[in-house]
Amino acid sequence: RLDARLHLEDLLRQLAPEEREVLAVRYGIGRPWSMSVAAAARYLKMTPDRLYSIEQRALRILRERNPSPQAQ
């Protein structure tokens, strides 16, 4: 469990602060719960479209920099 947490922290360090925060709020990373796109957008004071765009960019960056073993 500690190894997974450390690995997640390493992955998130690859992202810009705004991308990290969006993923943390959306998926409940380091927080007691996750939020929907609409709720997270309100919480972060941005439009749902902007939040979704940042979320997708962050996930794309993580996939590109850290390909899964199955993809290789």
CSV table of C-alpha atoms in Angstrom, one decimal:
chain,number,residue,atom,x,y,z
A,1,ARG,CA,0.0,0.0,0.0
A,2,LEU,CA,2.8,2.4,0.8
A,3,ASP,CA,4.6,1.5,-2.5
A,4,ALA,CA,1.4,2.3,-4.4
A,5,ARG,CA,1.0,5.6,-2.6
A,6,LEU,CA,4.7,6.6,-3.3
A,7,HIS,CA,4.3,5.6,-7.0
A,8,LEU,CA,1.1,7.7,-7.2
A,9,GLU,CA,3.0,10.7,-5.7
A,10,ASP,CA,5.8,10.2,-8.2
A,11,LEU,CA,3.3,10.2,-11.1
A,12,LEU,CA,1.5,13.3,-9.9
A,13,ARG,CA,4.9,15.2,-9.6
A,14,GLN,CA,5.1,14.9,-13.4
A,15,LEU,CA,2.1,17.2,-13.8
A,16,ALA,CA,1.6,21.0,-13.4
A,17,PRO,CA,0.1,22.1,-10.1
A,18,GLU,CA,-3.3,22.9,-11.8
A,19,GLU,CA,-3.4,19.4,-13.3
A,20,ARG,CA,-2.5,17.8,-10.0
A,21,GLU,CA,-5.2,19.7,-8.2
A,22,VAL,CA,-7.8,18.8,-10.8
A,23,LEU,CA,-7.0,15.1,-10.5
A,24,ALA,CA,-6.9,15.2,-6.7
A,25,VAL,CA,-10.3,16.8,-6.5
A,26,ARG,CA,-11.9,14.7,-9.2
A,27,TYR,CA,-10.6,11.3,-7.9
A,28,GLY,CA,-10.3,12.0,-4.2
A,29,ILE,CA,-6.5,11.7,-4.1
A,30,GLY,CA,-5.4,12.8,-0.6
A,31,ARG,CA,-9.0,13.8,0.1
A,32,PRO,CA,-11.9,12.0,1.8
A,33,TRP,CA,-14.0,11.8,-1.4
A,34,SER,CA,-14.1,12.4,-5.1
A,35,MET,CA,-16.2,14.9,-7.0
A,36,SER,CA,-18.2,15.0,-10.2
A,37,VAL,CA,-17.0,17.2,-13.0
A,38,ALA,CA,-19.6,19.8,-12.2
A,39,ALA,CA,-18.9,19.8,-8.4
A,40,ALA,CA,-15.2,19.9,-8.9
A,41,ALA,CA,-15.5,22.8,-11.4
A,42,ARG,CA,-17.6,24.8,-8.8
A,43,TYR,CA,-15.1,24.0,-6.1
A,44,LEU,CA,-12.1,25.0,-8.2
A,45,LYS,CA,-14.0,28.0,-9.7
A,46,MET,CA,-13.7,27.1,-13.3
A,47,THR,CA,-16.2,26.0,-16.0
A,48,PRO,CA,-16.9,22.2,-16.3
A,49,ASP,CA,-15.4,22.4,-19.9
A,50,ARG,CA,-12.2,23.9,-18.6
A,51,LEU,CA,-11.9,21.3,-15.8
A,52,TYR,CA,-12.6,18.4,-18.2
A,53,SER,CA,-10.0,19.7,-20.6
A,54,ILE,CA,-7.3,19.9,-17.8
A,55,GLU,CA,-8.3,16.5,-16.6
A,56,GLN,CA,-8.0,14.9,-20.0
A,57,ARG,CA,-4.6,16.6,-20.6
A,58,ALA,CA,-3.3,15.4,-17.3
A,59,LEU,CA,-4.4,11.8,-18.0
A,60,ARG,CA,-2.9,11.9,-21.5
A,61,ILE,CA,0.4,13.1,-20.0
A,62,LEU,CA,0.4,10.3,-17.5
A,63,ARG,CA,-0.4,7.7,-20.1
A,64,GLU,CA,2.3,9.0,-22.5
A,65,ARG,CA,5.0,9.2,-19.9
A,66,ASN,CA,4.1,6.0,-18.1
A,67,PRO,CA,2.9,3.4,-20.6
A,68,SER,CA,1.2,0.3,-19.1
A,69,PRO,CA,3.1,-3.0,-19.3
A,70,GLN,CA,0.2,-4.4,-21.4
A,71,ALA,CA,0.7,-1.7,-24.1
A,72,GLN,CA,4.3,-2.6,-24.7
